[in-house]
Coordinates of C-alpha atoms and ligand atoms in Angstrom, one line a residue:
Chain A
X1 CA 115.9 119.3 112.3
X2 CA 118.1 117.8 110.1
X3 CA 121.4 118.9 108.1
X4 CA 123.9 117.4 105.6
X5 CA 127.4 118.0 105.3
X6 CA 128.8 117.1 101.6
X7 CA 127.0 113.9 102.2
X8 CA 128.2 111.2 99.8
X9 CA 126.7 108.0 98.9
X10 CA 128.5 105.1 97.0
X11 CA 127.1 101.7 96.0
X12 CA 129.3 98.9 94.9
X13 CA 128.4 95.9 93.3
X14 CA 130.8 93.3 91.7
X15 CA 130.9 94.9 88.4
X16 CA 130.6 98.6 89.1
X17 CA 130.4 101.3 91.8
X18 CA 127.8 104.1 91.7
X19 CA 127.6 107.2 93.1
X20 CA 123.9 108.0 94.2
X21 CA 124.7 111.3 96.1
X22 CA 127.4 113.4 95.9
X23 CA 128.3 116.6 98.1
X24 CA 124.7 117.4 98.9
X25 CA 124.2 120.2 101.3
X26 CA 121.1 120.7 102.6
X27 CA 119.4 121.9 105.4
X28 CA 115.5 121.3 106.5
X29 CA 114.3 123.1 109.4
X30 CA 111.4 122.1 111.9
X31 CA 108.3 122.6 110.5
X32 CA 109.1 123.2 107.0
X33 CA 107.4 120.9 104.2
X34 CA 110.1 120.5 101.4
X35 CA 109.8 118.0 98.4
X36 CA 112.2 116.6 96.3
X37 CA 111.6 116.3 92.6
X38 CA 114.4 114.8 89.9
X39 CA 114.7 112.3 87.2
X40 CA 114.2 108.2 87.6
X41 CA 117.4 107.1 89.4
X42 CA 119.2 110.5 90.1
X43 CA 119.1 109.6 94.1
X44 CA 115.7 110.7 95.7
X45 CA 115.0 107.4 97.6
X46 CA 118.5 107.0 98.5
X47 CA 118.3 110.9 99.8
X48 CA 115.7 109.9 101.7
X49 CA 117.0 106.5 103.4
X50 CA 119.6 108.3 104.7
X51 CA 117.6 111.3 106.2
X52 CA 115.5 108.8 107.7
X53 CA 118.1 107.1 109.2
X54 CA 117.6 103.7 107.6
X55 CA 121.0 103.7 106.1
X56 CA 124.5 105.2 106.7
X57 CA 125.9 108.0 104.3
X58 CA 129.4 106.4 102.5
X59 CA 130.6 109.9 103.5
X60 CA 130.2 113.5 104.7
X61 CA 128.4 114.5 107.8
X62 CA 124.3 114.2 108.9
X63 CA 122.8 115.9 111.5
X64 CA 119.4 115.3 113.5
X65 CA 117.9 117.1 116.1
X66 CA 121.4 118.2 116.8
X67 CA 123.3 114.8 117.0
X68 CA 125.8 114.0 114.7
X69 CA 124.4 110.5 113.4
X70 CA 126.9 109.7 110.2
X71 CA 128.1 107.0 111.9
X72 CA 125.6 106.0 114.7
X73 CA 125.3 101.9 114.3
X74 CA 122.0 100.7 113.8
X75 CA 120.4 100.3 117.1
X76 CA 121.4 103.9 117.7
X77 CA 119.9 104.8 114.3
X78 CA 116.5 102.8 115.2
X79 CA 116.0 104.1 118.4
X80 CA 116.0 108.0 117.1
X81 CA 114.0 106.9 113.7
X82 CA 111.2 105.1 115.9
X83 CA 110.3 108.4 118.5
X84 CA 110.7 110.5 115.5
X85 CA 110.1 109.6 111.7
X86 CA 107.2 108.5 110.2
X87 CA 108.6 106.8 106.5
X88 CA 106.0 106.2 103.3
X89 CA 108.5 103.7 101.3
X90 CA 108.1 104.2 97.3
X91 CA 107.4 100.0 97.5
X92 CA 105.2 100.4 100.6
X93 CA 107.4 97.6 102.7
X94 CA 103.7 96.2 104.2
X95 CA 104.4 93.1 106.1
X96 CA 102.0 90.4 103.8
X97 CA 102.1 88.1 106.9
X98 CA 100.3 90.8 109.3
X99 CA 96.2 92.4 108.8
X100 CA 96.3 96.1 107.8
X101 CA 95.4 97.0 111.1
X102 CA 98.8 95.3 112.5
X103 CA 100.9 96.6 109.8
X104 CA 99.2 100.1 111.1
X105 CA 99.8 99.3 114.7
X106 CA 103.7 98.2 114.4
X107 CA 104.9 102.2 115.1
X108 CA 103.0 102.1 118.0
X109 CA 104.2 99.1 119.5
X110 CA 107.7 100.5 119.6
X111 CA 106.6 103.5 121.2
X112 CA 105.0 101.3 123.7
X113 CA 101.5 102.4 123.6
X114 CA 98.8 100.3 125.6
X115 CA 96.3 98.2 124.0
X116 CA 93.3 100.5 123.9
X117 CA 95.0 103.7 122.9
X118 CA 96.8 101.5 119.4
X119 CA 93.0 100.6 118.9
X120 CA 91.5 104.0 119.1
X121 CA 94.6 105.6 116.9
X122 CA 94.9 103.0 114.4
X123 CA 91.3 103.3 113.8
X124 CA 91.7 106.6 113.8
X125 CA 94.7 106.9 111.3
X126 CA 92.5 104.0 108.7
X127 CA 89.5 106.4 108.7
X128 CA 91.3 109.1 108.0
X129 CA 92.6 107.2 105.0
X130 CA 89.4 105.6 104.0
X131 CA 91.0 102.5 104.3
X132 CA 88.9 100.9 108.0
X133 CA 86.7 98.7 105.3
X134 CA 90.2 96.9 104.4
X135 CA 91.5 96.5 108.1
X136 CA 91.2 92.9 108.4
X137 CA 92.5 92.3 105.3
X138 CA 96.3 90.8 104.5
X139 CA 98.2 93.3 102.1
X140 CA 98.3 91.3 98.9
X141 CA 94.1 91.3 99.4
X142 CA 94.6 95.1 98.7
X143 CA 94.8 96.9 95.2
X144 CA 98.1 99.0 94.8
X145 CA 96.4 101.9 95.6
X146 CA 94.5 100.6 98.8
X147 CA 98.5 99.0 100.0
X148 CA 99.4 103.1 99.5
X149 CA 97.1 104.0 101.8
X150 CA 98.2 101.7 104.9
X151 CA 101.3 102.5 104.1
X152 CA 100.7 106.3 104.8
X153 CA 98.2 105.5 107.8
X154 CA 101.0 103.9 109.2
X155 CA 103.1 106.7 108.7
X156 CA 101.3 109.1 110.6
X157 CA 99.6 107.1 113.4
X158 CA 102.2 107.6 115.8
X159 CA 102.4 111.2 115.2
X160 CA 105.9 111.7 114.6
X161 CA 107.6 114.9 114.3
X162 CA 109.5 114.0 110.8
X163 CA 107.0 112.3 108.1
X164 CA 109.2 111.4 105.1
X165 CA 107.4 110.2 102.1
X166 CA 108.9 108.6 98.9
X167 CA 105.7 109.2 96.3
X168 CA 102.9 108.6 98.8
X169 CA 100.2 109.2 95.6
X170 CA 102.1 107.1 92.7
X171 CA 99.3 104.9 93.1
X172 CA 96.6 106.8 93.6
X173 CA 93.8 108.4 90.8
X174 CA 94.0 112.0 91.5
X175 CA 90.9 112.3 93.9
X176 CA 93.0 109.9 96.1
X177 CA 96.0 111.8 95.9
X178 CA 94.5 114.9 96.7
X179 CA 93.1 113.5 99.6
X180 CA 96.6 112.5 100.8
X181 CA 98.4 115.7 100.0
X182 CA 95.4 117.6 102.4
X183 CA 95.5 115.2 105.4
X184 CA 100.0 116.2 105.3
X185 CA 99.6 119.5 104.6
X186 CA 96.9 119.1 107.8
X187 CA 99.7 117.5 109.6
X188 CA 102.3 120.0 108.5
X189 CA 100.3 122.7 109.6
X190 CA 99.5 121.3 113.1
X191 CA 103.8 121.3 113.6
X192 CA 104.9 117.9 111.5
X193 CA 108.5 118.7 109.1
X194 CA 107.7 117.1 106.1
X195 CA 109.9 115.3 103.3
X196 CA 108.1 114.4 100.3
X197 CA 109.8 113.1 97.0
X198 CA 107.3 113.1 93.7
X199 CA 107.3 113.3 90.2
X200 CA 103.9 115.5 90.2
X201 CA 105.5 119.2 90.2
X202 CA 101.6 120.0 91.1
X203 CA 101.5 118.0 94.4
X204 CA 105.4 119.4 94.9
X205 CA 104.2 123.2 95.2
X206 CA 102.5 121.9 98.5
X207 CA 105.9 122.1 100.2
X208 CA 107.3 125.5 100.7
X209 CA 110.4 124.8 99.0
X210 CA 111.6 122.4 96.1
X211 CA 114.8 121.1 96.5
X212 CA 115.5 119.5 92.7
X213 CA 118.1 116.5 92.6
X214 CA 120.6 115.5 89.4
X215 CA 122.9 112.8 89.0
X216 CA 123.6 112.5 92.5
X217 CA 123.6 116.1 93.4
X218 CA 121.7 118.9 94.4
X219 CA 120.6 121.3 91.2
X220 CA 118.4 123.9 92.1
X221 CA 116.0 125.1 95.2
X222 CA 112.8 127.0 94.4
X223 CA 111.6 128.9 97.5
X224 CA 108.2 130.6 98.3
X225 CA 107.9 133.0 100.5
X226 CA 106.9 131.1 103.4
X227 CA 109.5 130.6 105.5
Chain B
X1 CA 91.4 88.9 70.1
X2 CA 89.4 89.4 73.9
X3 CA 85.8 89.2 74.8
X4 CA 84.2 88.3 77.6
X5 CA 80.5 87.8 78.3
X6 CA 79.4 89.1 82.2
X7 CA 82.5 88.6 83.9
X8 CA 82.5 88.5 87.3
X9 CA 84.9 88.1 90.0
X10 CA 84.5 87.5 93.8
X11 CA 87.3 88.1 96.5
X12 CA 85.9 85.7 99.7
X13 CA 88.2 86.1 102.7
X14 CA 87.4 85.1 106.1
X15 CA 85.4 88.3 107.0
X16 CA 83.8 89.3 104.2
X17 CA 83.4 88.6 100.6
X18 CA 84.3 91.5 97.4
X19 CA 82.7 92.1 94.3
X20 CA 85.7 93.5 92.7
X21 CA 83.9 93.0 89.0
X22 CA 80.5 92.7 88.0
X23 CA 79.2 91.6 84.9
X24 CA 82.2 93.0 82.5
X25 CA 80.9 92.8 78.8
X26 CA 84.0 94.2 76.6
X27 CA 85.9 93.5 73.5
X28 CA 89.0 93.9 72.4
X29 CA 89.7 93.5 68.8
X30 CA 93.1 92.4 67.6
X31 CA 95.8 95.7 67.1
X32 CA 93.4 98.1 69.1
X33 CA 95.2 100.1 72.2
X34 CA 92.7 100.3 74.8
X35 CA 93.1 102.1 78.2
X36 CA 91.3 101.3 81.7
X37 CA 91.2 104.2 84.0
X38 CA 88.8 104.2 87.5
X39 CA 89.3 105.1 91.5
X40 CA 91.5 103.1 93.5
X41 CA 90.0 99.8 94.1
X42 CA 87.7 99.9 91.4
X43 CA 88.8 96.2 89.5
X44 CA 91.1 97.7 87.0
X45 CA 93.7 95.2 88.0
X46 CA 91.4 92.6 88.8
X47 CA 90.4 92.8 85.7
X48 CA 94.1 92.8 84.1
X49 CA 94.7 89.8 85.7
X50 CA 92.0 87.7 84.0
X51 CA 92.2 89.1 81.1
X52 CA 95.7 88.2 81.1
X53 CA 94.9 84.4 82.1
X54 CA 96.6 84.6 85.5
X55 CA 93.8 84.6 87.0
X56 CA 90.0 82.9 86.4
X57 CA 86.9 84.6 87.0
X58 CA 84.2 83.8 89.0
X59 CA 81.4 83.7 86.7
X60 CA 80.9 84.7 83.1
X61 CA 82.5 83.8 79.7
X62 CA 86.2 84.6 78.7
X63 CA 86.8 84.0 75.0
X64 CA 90.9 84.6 74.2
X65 CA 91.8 84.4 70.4
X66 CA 88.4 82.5 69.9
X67 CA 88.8 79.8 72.7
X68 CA 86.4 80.0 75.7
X69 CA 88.9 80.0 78.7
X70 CA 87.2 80.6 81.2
X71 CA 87.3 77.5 83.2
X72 CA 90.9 76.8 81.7
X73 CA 93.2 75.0 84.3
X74 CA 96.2 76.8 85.3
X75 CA 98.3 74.4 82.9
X76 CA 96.6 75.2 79.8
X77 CA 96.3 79.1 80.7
X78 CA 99.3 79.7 81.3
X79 CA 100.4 77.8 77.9
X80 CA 98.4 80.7 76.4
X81 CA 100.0 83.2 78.6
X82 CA 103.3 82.5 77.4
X83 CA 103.0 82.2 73.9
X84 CA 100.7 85.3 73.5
X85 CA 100.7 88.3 76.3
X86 CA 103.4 90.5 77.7
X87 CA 102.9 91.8 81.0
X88 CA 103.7 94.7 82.8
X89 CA 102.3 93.9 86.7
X90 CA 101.6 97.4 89.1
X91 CA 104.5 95.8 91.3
X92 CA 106.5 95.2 89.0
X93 CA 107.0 91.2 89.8
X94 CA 110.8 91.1 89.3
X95 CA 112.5 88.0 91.0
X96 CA 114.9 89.4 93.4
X97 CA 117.7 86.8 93.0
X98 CA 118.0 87.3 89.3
X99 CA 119.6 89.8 87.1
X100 CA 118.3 92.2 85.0
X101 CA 119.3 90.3 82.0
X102 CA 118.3 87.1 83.5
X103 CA 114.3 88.6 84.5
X104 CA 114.0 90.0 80.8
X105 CA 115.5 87.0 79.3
X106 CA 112.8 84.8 81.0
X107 CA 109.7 84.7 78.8
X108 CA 112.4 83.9 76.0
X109 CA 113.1 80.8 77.9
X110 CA 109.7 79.9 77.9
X111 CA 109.3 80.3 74.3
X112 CA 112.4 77.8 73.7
X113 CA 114.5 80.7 72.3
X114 CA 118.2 79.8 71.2
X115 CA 121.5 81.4 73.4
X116 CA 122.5 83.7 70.8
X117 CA 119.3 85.2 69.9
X118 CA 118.1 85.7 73.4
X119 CA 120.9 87.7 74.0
X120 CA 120.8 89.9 71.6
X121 CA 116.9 90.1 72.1
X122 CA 117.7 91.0 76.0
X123 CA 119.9 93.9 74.7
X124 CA 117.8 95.5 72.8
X125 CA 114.8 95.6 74.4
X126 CA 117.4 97.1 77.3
X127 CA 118.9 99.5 75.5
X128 CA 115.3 100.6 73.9
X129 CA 114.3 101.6 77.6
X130 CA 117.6 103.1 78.5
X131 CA 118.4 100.7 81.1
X132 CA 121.7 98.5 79.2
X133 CA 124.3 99.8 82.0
X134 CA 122.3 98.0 84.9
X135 CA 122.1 94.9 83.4
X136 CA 124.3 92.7 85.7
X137 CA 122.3 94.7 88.5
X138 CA 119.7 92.9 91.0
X139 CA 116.1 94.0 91.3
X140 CA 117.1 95.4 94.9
X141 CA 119.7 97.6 93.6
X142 CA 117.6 99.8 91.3
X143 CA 115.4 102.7 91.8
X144 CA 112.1 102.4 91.5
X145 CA 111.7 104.0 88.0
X146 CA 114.7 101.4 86.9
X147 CA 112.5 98.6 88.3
X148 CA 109.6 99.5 86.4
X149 CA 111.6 100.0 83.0
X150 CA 113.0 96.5 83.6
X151 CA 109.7 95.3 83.8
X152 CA 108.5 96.9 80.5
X153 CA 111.5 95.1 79.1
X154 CA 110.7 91.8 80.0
X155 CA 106.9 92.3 78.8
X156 CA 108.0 93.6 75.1
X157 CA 111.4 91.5 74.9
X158 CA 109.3 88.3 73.0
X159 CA 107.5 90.7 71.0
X160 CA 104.5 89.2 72.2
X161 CA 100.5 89.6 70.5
X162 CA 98.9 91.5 73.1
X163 CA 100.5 93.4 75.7
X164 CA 99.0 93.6 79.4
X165 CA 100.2 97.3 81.5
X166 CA 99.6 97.5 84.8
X167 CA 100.2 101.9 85.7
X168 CA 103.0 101.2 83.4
X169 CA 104.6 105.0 84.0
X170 CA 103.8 105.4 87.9
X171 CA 107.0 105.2 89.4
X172 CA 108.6 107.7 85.9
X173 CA 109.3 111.0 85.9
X174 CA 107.4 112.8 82.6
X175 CA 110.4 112.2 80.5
X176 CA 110.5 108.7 80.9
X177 CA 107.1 108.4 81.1
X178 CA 106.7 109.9 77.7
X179 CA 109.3 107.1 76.2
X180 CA 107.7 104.1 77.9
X181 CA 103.9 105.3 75.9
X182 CA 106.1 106.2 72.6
X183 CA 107.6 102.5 72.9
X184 CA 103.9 101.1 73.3
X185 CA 102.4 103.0 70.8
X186 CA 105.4 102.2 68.4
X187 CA 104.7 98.4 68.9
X188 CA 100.6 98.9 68.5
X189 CA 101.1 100.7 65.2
X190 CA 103.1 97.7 64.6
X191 CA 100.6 95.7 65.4
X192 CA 100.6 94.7 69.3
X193 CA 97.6 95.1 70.9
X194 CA 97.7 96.6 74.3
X195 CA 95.1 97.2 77.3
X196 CA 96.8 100.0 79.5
X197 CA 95.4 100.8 83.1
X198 CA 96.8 103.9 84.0
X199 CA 95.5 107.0 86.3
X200 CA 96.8 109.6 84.1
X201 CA 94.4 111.0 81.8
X202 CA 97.3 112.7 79.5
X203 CA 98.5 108.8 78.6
X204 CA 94.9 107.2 78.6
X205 CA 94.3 109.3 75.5
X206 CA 97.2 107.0 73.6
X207 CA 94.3 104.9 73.3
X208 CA 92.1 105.0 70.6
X209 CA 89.5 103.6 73.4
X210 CA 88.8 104.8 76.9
X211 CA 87.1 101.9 79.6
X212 CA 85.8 103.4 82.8
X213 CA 85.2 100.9 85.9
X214 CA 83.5 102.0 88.8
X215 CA 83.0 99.9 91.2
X216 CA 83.4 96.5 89.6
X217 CA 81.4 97.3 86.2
X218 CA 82.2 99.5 83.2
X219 CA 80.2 102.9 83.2
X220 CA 81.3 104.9 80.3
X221 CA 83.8 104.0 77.3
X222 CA 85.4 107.3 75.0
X223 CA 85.6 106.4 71.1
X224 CA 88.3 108.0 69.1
X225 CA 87.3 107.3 65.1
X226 CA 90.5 105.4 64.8
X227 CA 88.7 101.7 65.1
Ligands
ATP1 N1 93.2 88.8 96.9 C1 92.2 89.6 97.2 N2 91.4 89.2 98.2 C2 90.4 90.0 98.6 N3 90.1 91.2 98.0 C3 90.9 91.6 97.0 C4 92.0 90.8 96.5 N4 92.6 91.5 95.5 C5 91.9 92.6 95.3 N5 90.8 92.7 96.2 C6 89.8 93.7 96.3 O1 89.2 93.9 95.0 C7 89.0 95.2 94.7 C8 89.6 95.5 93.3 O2 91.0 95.5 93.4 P1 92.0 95.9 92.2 O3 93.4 95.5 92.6 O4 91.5 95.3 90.9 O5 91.8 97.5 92.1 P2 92.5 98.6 91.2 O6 91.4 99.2 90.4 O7 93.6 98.0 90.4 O8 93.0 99.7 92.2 P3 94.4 100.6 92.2 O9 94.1 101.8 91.4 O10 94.4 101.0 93.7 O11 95.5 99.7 91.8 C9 89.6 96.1 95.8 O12 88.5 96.5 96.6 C10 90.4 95.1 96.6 O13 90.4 95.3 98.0
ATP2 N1 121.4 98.7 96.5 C1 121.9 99.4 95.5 N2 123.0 98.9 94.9 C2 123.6 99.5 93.8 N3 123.0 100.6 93.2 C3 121.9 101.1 93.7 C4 121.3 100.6 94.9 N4 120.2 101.3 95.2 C5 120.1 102.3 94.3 N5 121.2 102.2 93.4 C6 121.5 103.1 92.3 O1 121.6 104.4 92.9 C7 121.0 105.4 92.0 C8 119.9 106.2 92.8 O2 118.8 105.4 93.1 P1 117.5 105.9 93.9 O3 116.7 104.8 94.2 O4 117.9 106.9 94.9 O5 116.8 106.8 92.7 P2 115.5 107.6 92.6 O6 115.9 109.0 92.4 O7 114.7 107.3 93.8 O8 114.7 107.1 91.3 P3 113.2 106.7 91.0 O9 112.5 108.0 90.6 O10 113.3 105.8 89.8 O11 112.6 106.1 92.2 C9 120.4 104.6 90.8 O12 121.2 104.8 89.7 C10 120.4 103.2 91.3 O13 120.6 102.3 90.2
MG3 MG1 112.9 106.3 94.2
MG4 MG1 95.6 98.2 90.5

């Protein structure tokens, strides 16, 4: 599904340039559910802009689904991130100016799904979350918690094959959070690779493998037995 | 320091109107650390928010260091804000075209601090949450975890009477989230007081008081001898 190549990741500001990711060399293969765990600030979000395509690597090489994207432009880059990833952002990126049932909807309106197919999935995808009381609502009506959950119903209402997710329970009390962590491991199950960043190292033993990141750089990968 | 007397607060939108509190009786007594746990959607920052004077209640009695402020205009609440409360919000609330230095400096503007002091004010509350070598950054260039410890900054850089956290360790690993409670609880046993909301039952029991909403209304609060 997707491989890096000593992928390398440099930010420059006026004052300073900082190194977010440096040679990391991973692989994750269809189906797998990996998470990500590491300190605030050692590259997890940045790991996982790049995977999803939402920003180019400085250098190094990225593969997905078997095309060499390191360089793809952006158009290139949107068109393979909207038939295949699903993102939860760590800030949730709602749009305030749309209902929760639009920001739901957007994934689908890329894919080009009719009218009364969105309906039925989005209402779908909000039920699942327990979020259909809020759907007419705009996001800043929402508590932080409530915002986390249209941001993963969104995530998964197109189905995608990729779901990346940068701490999809953060803001959630722990019988939310469980209830997120069973609706992807659901979703993994059924075929869906997931890519979860968290600092809860109990919701990261969901995946089957923890990658752990340091200063840029890949430390350590605990495996179970699974694949 | 805080009492109110059946607080209640009403969310009308177009659709439909939300209780998110009903009739809140609590007290908070000067130097206490109090923490506010619940379910998502529950009022916790509803409740944060009045308390706080950002926002007025519906119904109900607000007394803030013996004034009743409930029907305060936004003028003379947030004179009160700024002289008294520090806040940490759940989204942090950083302005995006400042710096770091400039978005903790701010509530030392409002308090008519000098140059001289305000910058050495600025670095230490920066260097107390590790965070000195971004300081020329911009909220968009930080990690999520950097964002929230900028935030705490700018709530505890005036030193301020009572101290307003919103989930201030969701986005922190443990070890940073361990820092951010032994910073709070340093300044309460100096004598801050601070209302916490958090969903992490390890740092509610900092408090020497638990408050549980449900719902809009408190159902059960947890007594430690301290107070
Ligand atoms: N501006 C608003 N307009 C309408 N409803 C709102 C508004 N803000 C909050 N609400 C509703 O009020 C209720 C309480 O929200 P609040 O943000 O206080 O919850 P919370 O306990 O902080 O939850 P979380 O743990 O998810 O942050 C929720 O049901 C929410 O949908
Ligand atoms: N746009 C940017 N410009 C400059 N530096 C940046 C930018 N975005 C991130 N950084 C820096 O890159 C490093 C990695 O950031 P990243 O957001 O990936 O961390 P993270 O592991 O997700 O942390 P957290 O757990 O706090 O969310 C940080 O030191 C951060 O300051
Ligand atoms: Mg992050
Ligand atoms: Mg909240």
């Amino acid at each position: 599904m997707i491989r890096t190549a000593n992928l390398r990741k440099i930010y420059t500001t006026d004052e300073v340039e900082t190194t977010a990711l440096n040679n990391v060399n991973i692989e994750i293969k269809q189906g797998e559910f990996v998470s990500i765990m590491g300190p605030s600030g050692c590259g997890k979000s940045t790991l996982l802009n790049i995977l999803g395509l939402l920003d180019n690597p400085s250098d190094g090489e990225l593969f997905f689904l078997d095309n060499e994207v390191a360089k793809y432009s952006e158009r290139q880059r949107a068109l393979l991130r909207k038939e295949n990833i699903g993102f939860v952002f760590q800030s949730f990126n709602l749009i305030d100016e749309l209902t929760v049932t639009e920001n739901v909807e957007l994934p689908l309106l890329y894919l080009g799904v009719n009218t009364a197919d969105r309906k039925k999935k989005v209402t779908e995808a909000l039920e699942r979350m327990e979020i259909m009381h809020r759907a007419n609502h705009f996001p800043q009506q929402l508590s932080g918690g409530q915002q986390q959950r249209v941001a993963v119903s969104r995530a998964i209402v197109g189905n995608p094959k990729l779901i990346l997710a940068d701490e999809p329970t953060g803001n959630l009390d722990s019988a939310r959070g469980d209830e997120v962590m069973s609706i992807l491991t659901g979703l993994n199950e059924a075929g869906t690779t997931i890519v979860m960043v968290t600092h809860s190292p109990t919701y990261a033993e969901y995946g089957n493998r923890i990658i752990h990141l340091f200063d840029g750089h890949v430390v350590t990968e605990n495996y179970k037995e699974k694949f």
